[in-house]
Amino acid sequence: MTTTTPSTTPGTTSSATATSRQWQLIARPVGEPKPTDVRLVEVSLPALADGEVRVANEFVSVDPYMRGRMNDTKSYVPPFGLGEAMTGGAVGRVVESRAEQLPVGTLVVHMLGWRDVAQGPASGFRAVPEVQRGGVAVPSSVHLGILGLTGQTAYAGLTAVGRLQPGEVVFVSGAAGAVGTAVGQVARLLGASRVVGSAGGPEKVARLRERFGFDAALDYKAAPVREQLPALVPDGVDVYFDNVGGDHLQAALDVMNRHGRLVLCGAISGYNASPSQPGPAGPDNLANAITRSLTLAGFTLGDFASLLPEATAKLAAWFDQGKLQHEETVVDGVENTFEAFMAMMRGGNTGKMVVRVG
């Protein structure tokens, strides 16, 4: 029997087999996902082929949209396959390479999350810079948050969809989450005259004002949003950035100014809806969209690929200048990824929820 040693080029390494711990979806959730809907497995990875890399993930992201991918329904992204590894944003470092453009040691972002070791064609991985601010190294997870898809979503939603103009008023639901904290800060940097957010609990409300620069915030757990919001926006709202739907969308429709724009990014209030526990009813004031000439527009970031270079450059500059705050809720251990996901879905995070793999 003859064996062949793979050839290598400068900046690459030869490859052996390895293992990866990965989370798989094994049942479609009905209502809130349960531990029995998923499993953590260890799989063997083959030796690298030409043009492939192996990456040790440093952080993986858990995000609300992943709940939709657990359902077998048509959407903007295919559902997770049963018995297959789930995917999502991740950042890690190349530990083995047969791709000259991504040598060992390169920091990369990619979509093979929910695992500790990722492997695939180099085209599926993008090199990103090491980040420092004030001479201090910033954790690589920043590329999953304010300098990654989170910040880009906020920028695209406000500029391309919300068409925010200087001097306008912005209301953000789910404002203490990853996208919400980014939206509030970016809105201010784009010239909003007043930024108001909603969050669950007095600590989060205070955090929005004290750390993220919101002018005002309401605690949706303390009283109905519809009752609290008007007093916080006496001049109405020009741009509503929606991460929640349900009662928040209804409350926003009450206070929108003429020609206002409602940016529909998420609807987490209904993600766990089931036949036995229906999601929130539609708004009873949708007619305001007609009488006030409002625009309601849903979006996903993939629709704005041409805007990403501009968004990336501006976010990086603002971050370097200390104008953007980045806050995370960090859970340790890839074995705790599902628990982190569920905590995020229940509002147990401020800022970006990430799992530190190592």
Tab-separated table of C-alpha atoms in Angstrom:
chain	number	residue	atom	x	y	z
A	1	MET	CA	0.000	0.000	0.000
A	2	THR	CA	1.389	3.390	-0.995
A	3	THR	CA	0.790	6.570	0.995
A	4	THR	CA	1.291	10.097	-0.267
A	5	THR	CA	2.174	13.121	1.812
A	6	PRO	CA	0.215	16.185	0.669
A	7	SER	CA	2.384	18.881	-0.843
A	8	THR	CA	2.474	22.273	0.832
A	9	THR	CA	3.306	25.794	-0.204
A	10	PRO	CA	4.921	28.570	1.876
A	11	GLY	CA	2.561	29.757	4.615
A	12	THR	CA	0.622	26.477	4.723
A	13	THR	CA	0.844	23.325	6.788
A	14	SER	CA	0.263	19.705	6.013
A	15	SER	CA	-2.909	18.245	7.482
A	16	ALA	CA	-3.927	15.368	9.683
A	17	THR	CA	-7.372	14.361	10.858
A	18	ALA	CA	-8.944	16.139	13.812
A	19	THR	CA	-12.176	16.209	15.771
A	20	SER	CA	-14.833	18.859	16.217
A	21	ARG	CA	-17.580	19.230	18.813
A	22	GLN	CA	-20.707	20.403	17.027
A	23	TRP	CA	-24.301	21.161	17.920
A	24	GLN	CA	-26.931	19.464	15.779
A	25	LEU	CA	-30.667	20.072	15.510
A	26	ILE	CA	-32.471	16.739	15.900
A	27	ALA	CA	-36.123	17.829	16.217
A	28	ARG	CA	-38.166	20.808	15.029
A	29	PRO	CA	-39.116	22.841	18.119
A	30	VAL	CA	-42.757	23.431	18.918
A	31	GLY	CA	-42.894	26.679	20.837
A	32	GLU	CA	-39.784	27.380	22.869
A	33	PRO	CA	-36.855	25.105	21.914
A	34	LYS	CA	-36.036	22.351	24.410
A	35	PRO	CA	-32.747	20.602	25.204
A	36	THR	CA	-34.168	17.466	23.590
A	37	ASP	CA	-34.363	19.318	20.246
A	38	VAL	CA	-30.575	19.467	19.978
A	39	ARG	CA	-27.495	17.413	20.754
A	40	LEU	CA	-23.764	17.991	21.075
A	41	VAL	CA	-21.677	15.473	19.148
A	42	GLU	CA	-18.018	14.949	18.407
A	43	VAL	CA	-17.216	14.273	14.774
A	44	SER	CA	-14.022	13.379	12.961
A	45	LEU	CA	-12.701	15.846	10.410
A	46	PRO	CA	-10.822	14.544	7.384
A	47	ALA	CA	-7.403	15.708	6.330
A	48	LEU	CA	-7.486	19.037	4.545
A	49	ALA	CA	-7.817	19.095	0.786
A	50	ASP	CA	-6.029	21.650	-1.359
A	51	GLY	CA	-7.501	25.105	-0.801
A	52	GLU	CA	-8.990	24.283	2.598
A	53	VAL	CA	-8.333	25.584	6.123
A	54	ARG	CA	-8.994	24.363	9.634
A	55	VAL	CA	-9.983	26.991	12.188
A	56	ALA	CA	-10.092	26.886	15.978
A	57	ASN	CA	-13.069	29.035	16.853
A	58	GLU	CA	-12.491	31.617	19.576
A	59	PHE	CA	-16.076	32.906	19.801
A	60	VAL	CA	-19.384	31.828	18.273
A	61	SER	CA	-22.465	33.968	17.963
A	62	VAL	CA	-26.030	33.171	18.998
A	63	ASP	CA	-28.718	35.335	17.417
A	64	PRO	CA	-32.524	35.542	17.299
A	65	TYR	CA	-32.742	34.670	13.592
A	66	MET	CA	-31.451	31.196	14.423
A	67	ARG	CA	-34.804	30.368	15.996
A	68	GLY	CA	-36.441	30.786	12.597
A	69	ARG	CA	-33.909	28.449	11.013
A	70	MET	CA	-35.047	25.699	13.379
A	71	ASN	CA	-38.425	25.686	11.588
A	72	ASP	CA	-38.879	23.952	8.259
A	73	THR	CA	-40.406	26.965	6.551
A	74	LYS	CA	-39.511	29.142	3.595
A	75	SER	CA	-37.362	32.114	4.549
A	76	TYR	CA	-34.468	34.214	3.331
A	77	VAL	CA	-32.053	31.521	4.519
A	78	PRO	CA	-32.526	27.720	4.433
A	79	PRO	CA	-33.608	25.948	7.638
A	80	PHE	CA	-31.170	23.904	9.677
A	81	GLY	CA	-31.158	20.286	8.522
A	82	LEU	CA	-32.128	17.639	11.055
A	83	GLY	CA	-29.118	15.651	12.209
A	84	GLU	CA	-26.755	18.226	10.739
A	85	ALA	CA	-24.472	20.738	12.435
A	86	MET	CA	-26.092	24.119	12.949
A	87	THR	CA	-24.337	27.176	11.573
A	88	GLY	CA	-23.907	30.829	12.450
A	89	GLY	CA	-21.366	33.566	12.839
A	90	ALA	CA	-17.995	32.723	14.369
A	91	VAL	CA	-14.499	34.126	14.639
A	92	GLY	CA	-11.394	32.032	15.045
A	93	ARG	CA	-7.819	31.442	14.060
A	94	VAL	CA	-6.402	29.280	11.293
A	95	VAL	CA	-4.552	26.340	12.847
A	96	GLU	CA	-3.934	24.322	9.689
A	97	SER	CA	-3.945	25.507	6.111
A	98	ARG	CA	-3.613	24.327	2.570
A	99	ALA	CA	-4.601	27.733	1.237
A	100	GLU	CA	-1.797	30.180	0.659
A	101	GLN	CA	-4.021	33.219	1.144
A	102	LEU	CA	-4.943	32.164	4.719
A	103	PRO	CA	-1.765	31.029	6.470
A	104	VAL	CA	-1.672	29.568	9.961
A	105	GLY	CA	-2.375	32.233	12.576
A	106	THR	CA	-4.758	34.300	10.451
A	107	LEU	CA	-7.815	35.626	12.299
A	108	VAL	CA	-10.966	34.893	10.276
A	109	VAL	CA	-14.726	35.297	10.448
A	110	HIS	CA	-17.075	32.742	8.925
A	111	MET	CA	-20.474	31.057	9.265
A	112	LEU	CA	-19.451	27.687	10.720
A	113	GLY	CA	-20.442	28.458	14.293
A	114	TRP	CA	-22.049	26.162	16.873
A	115	ARG	CA	-18.758	24.167	17.018
A	116	ASP	CA	-15.245	24.440	18.374
A	117	VAL	CA	-13.324	23.547	15.200
A	118	ALA	CA	-14.417	24.531	11.691
A	119	GLN	CA	-13.080	23.290	8.401
A	120	GLY	CA	-13.786	24.026	4.762
A	121	PRO	CA	-12.752	25.826	1.587
A	122	ALA	CA	-10.819	29.029	2.201
A	123	SER	CA	-13.462	30.930	0.223
A	124	GLY	CA	-15.830	30.491	3.171
A	125	PHE	CA	-13.503	32.335	5.560
A	126	ARG	CA	-12.583	36.028	5.560
A	127	ALA	CA	-9.460	37.440	7.171
A	128	VAL	CA	-10.046	40.277	9.632
A	129	PRO	CA	-7.586	42.507	11.483
A	130	GLU	CA	-6.547	42.294	15.081
A	131	VAL	CA	-8.260	45.238	16.801
A	132	GLN	CA	-6.805	47.582	19.386
A	133	ARG	CA	-8.246	50.679	20.984
A	134	GLY	CA	-6.101	53.013	22.988
A	135	GLY	CA	-3.232	50.571	22.699
A	136	VAL	CA	-5.240	47.789	24.343
A	137	ALA	CA	-6.142	44.610	22.457
A	138	VAL	CA	-9.885	44.111	21.911
A	139	PRO	CA	-11.282	40.552	21.986
A	140	SER	CA	-11.810	39.056	18.549
A	141	SER	CA	-15.539	38.790	19.301
A	142	VAL	CA	-15.829	42.455	18.312
A	143	HIS	CA	-15.947	41.152	14.729
A	144	LEU	CA	-19.228	39.386	15.568
A	145	GLY	CA	-20.727	42.502	17.120
A	146	ILE	CA	-20.286	46.193	16.517
A	147	LEU	CA	-17.630	45.657	13.803
A	148	GLY	CA	-19.468	42.738	12.224
A	149	LEU	CA	-22.964	41.802	11.120
A	150	THR	CA	-24.515	43.500	14.157
A	151	GLY	CA	-23.094	46.930	13.420
A	152	GLN	CA	-23.619	46.519	9.690
A	153	THR	CA	-27.276	45.650	10.250
A	154	ALA	CA	-27.764	48.786	12.315
A	155	TYR	CA	-26.077	50.979	9.723
A	156	ALA	CA	-27.919	49.521	6.730
A	157	GLY	CA	-31.263	49.619	8.507
A	158	LEU	CA	-30.929	53.250	9.514
A	159	THR	CA	-29.456	54.591	6.274
A	160	ALA	CA	-30.768	52.496	3.385
A	161	VAL	CA	-34.114	51.428	4.846
A	162	GLY	CA	-34.910	54.095	7.433
A	163	ARG	CA	-33.376	56.921	5.388
A	164	LEU	CA	-32.563	58.696	8.658
A	165	GLN	CA	-31.965	62.437	8.329
A	166	PRO	CA	-30.198	64.740	10.809
A	167	GLY	CA	-32.608	66.139	13.374
A	168	GLU	CA	-35.053	63.227	13.264
A	169	VAL	CA	-36.351	61.180	16.206
A	170	VAL	CA	-35.597	57.455	16.465
A	171	PHE	CA	-37.293	54.779	18.573
A	172	VAL	CA	-35.641	51.356	18.939
A	173	SER	CA	-37.281	48.238	20.377
A	174	GLY	CA	-35.131	45.546	21.934
A	175	ALA	CA	-32.655	48.342	22.494
A	176	ALA	CA	-30.468	46.521	25.019
A	177	GLY	CA	-29.694	43.693	22.615
A	178	ALA	CA	-26.838	43.477	20.158
A	179	VAL	CA	-28.503	45.240	17.234
A	180	GLY	CA	-30.466	47.601	19.471
A	181	THR	CA	-27.418	49.010	21.273
A	182	ALA	CA	-25.730	49.487	17.895
A	183	VAL	CA	-28.772	51.204	16.379
A	184	GLY	CA	-29.034	53.720	19.205
A	185	GLN	CA	-25.391	54.725	18.943
A	186	VAL	CA	-25.257	54.835	15.146
A	187	ALA	CA	-28.454	56.884	15.030
A	188	ARG	CA	-26.850	59.480	17.263
A	189	LEU	CA	-23.699	59.555	15.110
A	190	LEU	CA	-25.868	60.034	12.010
A	191	GLY	CA	-27.439	63.128	13.568
A	192	ALA	CA	-30.653	61.968	15.242
A	193	SER	CA	-31.990	64.667	17.542
A	194	ARG	CA	-33.500	62.204	20.017
A	195	VAL	CA	-33.031	58.457	20.501
A	196	VAL	CA	-35.429	56.430	22.647
A	197	GLY	CA	-35.259	52.714	23.382
A	198	SER	CA	-37.156	49.932	25.122
A	199	ALA	CA	-35.633	47.250	27.323
A	200	GLY	CA	-36.678	44.744	29.969
A	201	GLY	CA	-35.914	45.851	33.517
A	202	PRO	CA	-34.611	48.981	35.262
A	203	GLU	CA	-30.950	47.962	35.029
A	204	LYS	CA	-31.085	47.697	31.239
A	205	VAL	CA	-33.008	50.956	30.984
A	206	ALA	CA	-30.325	52.717	32.998
A	207	ARG	CA	-27.606	51.109	30.891
A	208	LEU	CA	-29.136	52.481	27.705
A	209	ARG	CA	-29.005	56.029	29.043
A	210	GLU	CA	-25.708	55.898	30.899
A	211	ARG	CA	-23.516	53.825	28.576
A	212	PHE	CA	-25.098	53.911	25.146
A	213	GLY	CA	-26.251	57.529	25.020
A	214	PHE	CA	-30.014	57.074	24.667
A	215	ASP	CA	-31.973	60.180	25.605
A	216	ALA	CA	-34.704	58.120	27.233
A	217	ALA	CA	-35.751	54.521	27.665
A	218	LEU	CA	-38.781	52.616	28.883
A	219	ASP	CA	-39.104	49.335	30.748
A	220	TYR	CA	-41.603	47.244	28.807
A	221	LYS	CA	-42.036	44.981	31.835
A	222	ALA	CA	-43.224	47.848	34.052
A	223	ALA	CA	-46.274	48.939	32.052
A	224	PRO	CA	-47.675	48.595	28.530
A	225	VAL	CA	-45.405	50.152	25.915
A	226	ARG	CA	-48.388	51.917	24.403
A	227	GLU	CA	-48.929	53.780	27.673
A	228	GLN	CA	-45.301	54.739	28.257
A	229	LEU	CA	-44.021	55.721	24.826
A	230	PRO	CA	-45.963	58.933	24.007
A	231	ALA	CA	-44.486	60.853	26.939
A	232	LEU	CA	-40.950	59.993	25.811
A	233	VAL	CA	-41.469	61.199	22.238
A	234	PRO	CA	-43.482	64.433	22.526
A	235	ASP	CA	-42.496	65.392	18.971
A	236	GLY	CA	-43.354	61.967	17.565
A	237	VAL	CA	-41.087	59.420	15.873
A	238	ASP	CA	-39.608	59.632	12.394
A	239	VAL	CA	-37.776	56.295	12.287
A	240	TYR	CA	-38.790	53.205	14.250
A	241	PHE	CA	-36.268	50.349	14.251
A	242	ASP	CA	-38.193	47.215	15.172
A	243	ASN	CA	-36.548	44.147	16.700
A	244	VAL	CA	-39.606	42.941	18.614
A	245	GLY	CA	-42.909	43.343	16.751
A	246	GLY	CA	-46.158	42.814	18.655
A	247	ASP	CA	-46.994	45.468	21.222
A	248	HIS	CA	-43.919	47.523	20.331
A	249	LEU	CA	-44.910	47.819	16.690
A	250	GLN	CA	-48.419	48.799	17.711
A	251	ALA	CA	-47.132	51.447	20.110
A	252	ALA	CA	-44.809	52.851	17.455
A	253	LEU	CA	-47.633	53.172	14.947
A	254	ASP	CA	-49.455	55.383	17.466
A	255	VAL	CA	-46.656	57.974	17.570
A	256	MET	CA	-45.195	57.962	14.049
A	257	ASN	CA	-44.920	61.293	12.299
A	258	ARG	CA	-46.222	61.784	8.779
A	259	HIS	CA	-43.939	60.104	6.215
A	260	GLY	CA	-42.253	58.165	8.996
A	261	ARG	CA	-40.342	54.964	8.268
A	262	LEU	CA	-40.686	51.705	10.209
A	263	VAL	CA	-37.614	49.492	9.774
A	264	LEU	CA	-38.644	45.880	10.396
A	265	CYS	CA	-35.515	43.964	11.383
A	266	GLY	CA	-36.882	41.379	13.822
A	267	ALA	CA	-40.020	40.186	15.579
A	268	ILE	CA	-38.707	38.200	18.527
A	269	SER	CA	-42.031	38.455	20.365
A	270	GLY	CA	-43.462	35.885	17.955
A	271	TYR	CA	-40.528	33.574	17.240
A	272	ASN	CA	-41.724	30.872	19.635
A	273	ALA	CA	-45.355	30.967	18.528
A	274	SER	CA	-47.127	27.609	18.259
A	275	PRO	CA	-50.713	26.399	17.759
A	276	SER	CA	-51.171	26.181	21.520
A	277	GLN	CA	-49.435	29.495	22.199
A	278	PRO	CA	-50.098	31.869	19.286
A	279	GLY	CA	-47.884	34.890	18.770
A	280	PRO	CA	-49.080	38.448	19.337
A	281	ALA	CA	-52.025	39.690	17.347
A	282	GLY	CA	-51.435	42.165	14.546
A	283	PRO	CA	-51.607	45.873	15.343
A	284	ASP	CA	-55.076	47.386	15.646
A	285	ASN	CA	-53.844	50.725	14.267
A	286	LEU	CA	-52.317	49.692	10.948
A	287	ALA	CA	-54.567	52.224	9.254
A	288	ASN	CA	-52.126	54.862	10.515
A	289	ALA	CA	-49.780	53.670	7.776
A	290	ILE	CA	-52.317	54.985	5.278
A	291	THR	CA	-53.434	58.188	6.959
A	292	ARG	CA	-49.855	59.248	7.824
A	293	SER	CA	-48.205	58.022	4.606
A	294	LEU	CA	-45.889	55.699	6.509
A	295	THR	CA	-43.446	53.214	5.033
A	296	LEU	CA	-43.073	49.776	6.657
A	297	ALA	CA	-40.116	47.899	5.182
A	298	GLY	CA	-38.641	44.589	6.228
A	299	PHE	CA	-35.028	43.861	5.389
A	300	THR	CA	-32.151	41.467	5.774
A	301	LEU	CA	-28.524	42.482	5.522
A	302	GLY	CA	-27.930	40.392	2.417
A	303	ASP	CA	-30.003	42.883	0.434
A	304	PHE	CA	-27.358	45.549	0.983
A	305	ALA	CA	-24.060	43.898	0.116
A	306	SER	CA	-22.972	46.970	-1.850
A	307	LEU	CA	-23.299	49.097	1.303
A	308	LEU	CA	-21.081	46.904	3.485
A	309	PRO	CA	-17.712	48.492	2.587
A	310	GLU	CA	-19.063	51.920	3.559
A	311	ALA	CA	-20.620	50.552	6.745
A	312	THR	CA	-17.461	48.667	7.708
A	313	ALA	CA	-15.231	51.714	7.193
A	314	LYS	CA	-17.460	54.056	9.183
A	315	LEU	CA	-18.005	51.613	12.042
A	316	ALA	CA	-14.263	50.943	12.305
A	317	ALA	CA	-13.469	54.661	12.365
A	318	TRP	CA	-16.111	55.430	14.987
A	319	PHE	CA	-14.929	52.528	17.115
A	320	ASP	CA	-11.297	53.593	16.890
A	321	GLN	CA	-12.289	57.120	17.918
A	322	GLY	CA	-14.117	55.794	20.974
A	323	LYS	CA	-17.512	56.899	19.666
A	324	LEU	CA	-19.012	53.389	19.709
A	325	GLN	CA	-19.344	51.316	22.870
A	326	HIS	CA	-19.201	47.543	22.589
A	327	GLU	CA	-20.778	45.432	25.294
A	328	GLU	CA	-21.080	41.658	25.436
A	329	THR	CA	-22.622	38.948	27.528
A	330	VAL	CA	-20.111	36.100	27.385
A	331	VAL	CA	-20.840	32.446	28.140
A	332	ASP	CA	-17.868	30.095	28.423
A	333	GLY	CA	-17.627	26.717	26.721
A	334	VAL	CA	-18.964	25.409	23.422
A	335	GLU	CA	-20.918	22.862	25.458
A	336	ASN	CA	-23.033	25.772	26.764
A	337	THR	CA	-23.950	27.222	23.360
A	338	PHE	CA	-27.568	26.076	23.468
A	339	GLU	CA	-28.013	27.479	26.975
A	340	ALA	CA	-26.546	30.789	25.777
A	341	PHE	CA	-28.947	30.808	22.844
A	342	MET	CA	-31.943	30.252	25.100
A	343	ALA	CA	-30.794	32.913	27.559
A	344	MET	CA	-30.510	35.391	24.688
A	345	MET	CA	-33.987	34.512	23.446
A	346	ARG	CA	-35.348	35.206	26.936
A	347	GLY	CA	-33.617	38.585	27.137
A	348	GLY	CA	-30.799	37.487	29.411
A	349	ASN	CA	-28.165	39.555	27.637
A	350	THR	CA	-27.062	43.146	27.364
A	351	GLY	CA	-25.344	43.839	24.069
A	352	LYS	CA	-24.034	40.955	22.018
A	353	MET	CA	-24.390	37.395	23.341
A	354	VAL	CA	-21.363	35.278	22.434
A	355	VAL	CA	-19.882	31.973	23.512
A	356	ARG	CA	-16.170	31.888	24.269
A	357	VAL	CA	-15.123	28.518	22.912
A	358	GLY	CA	-11.746	27.954	24.531
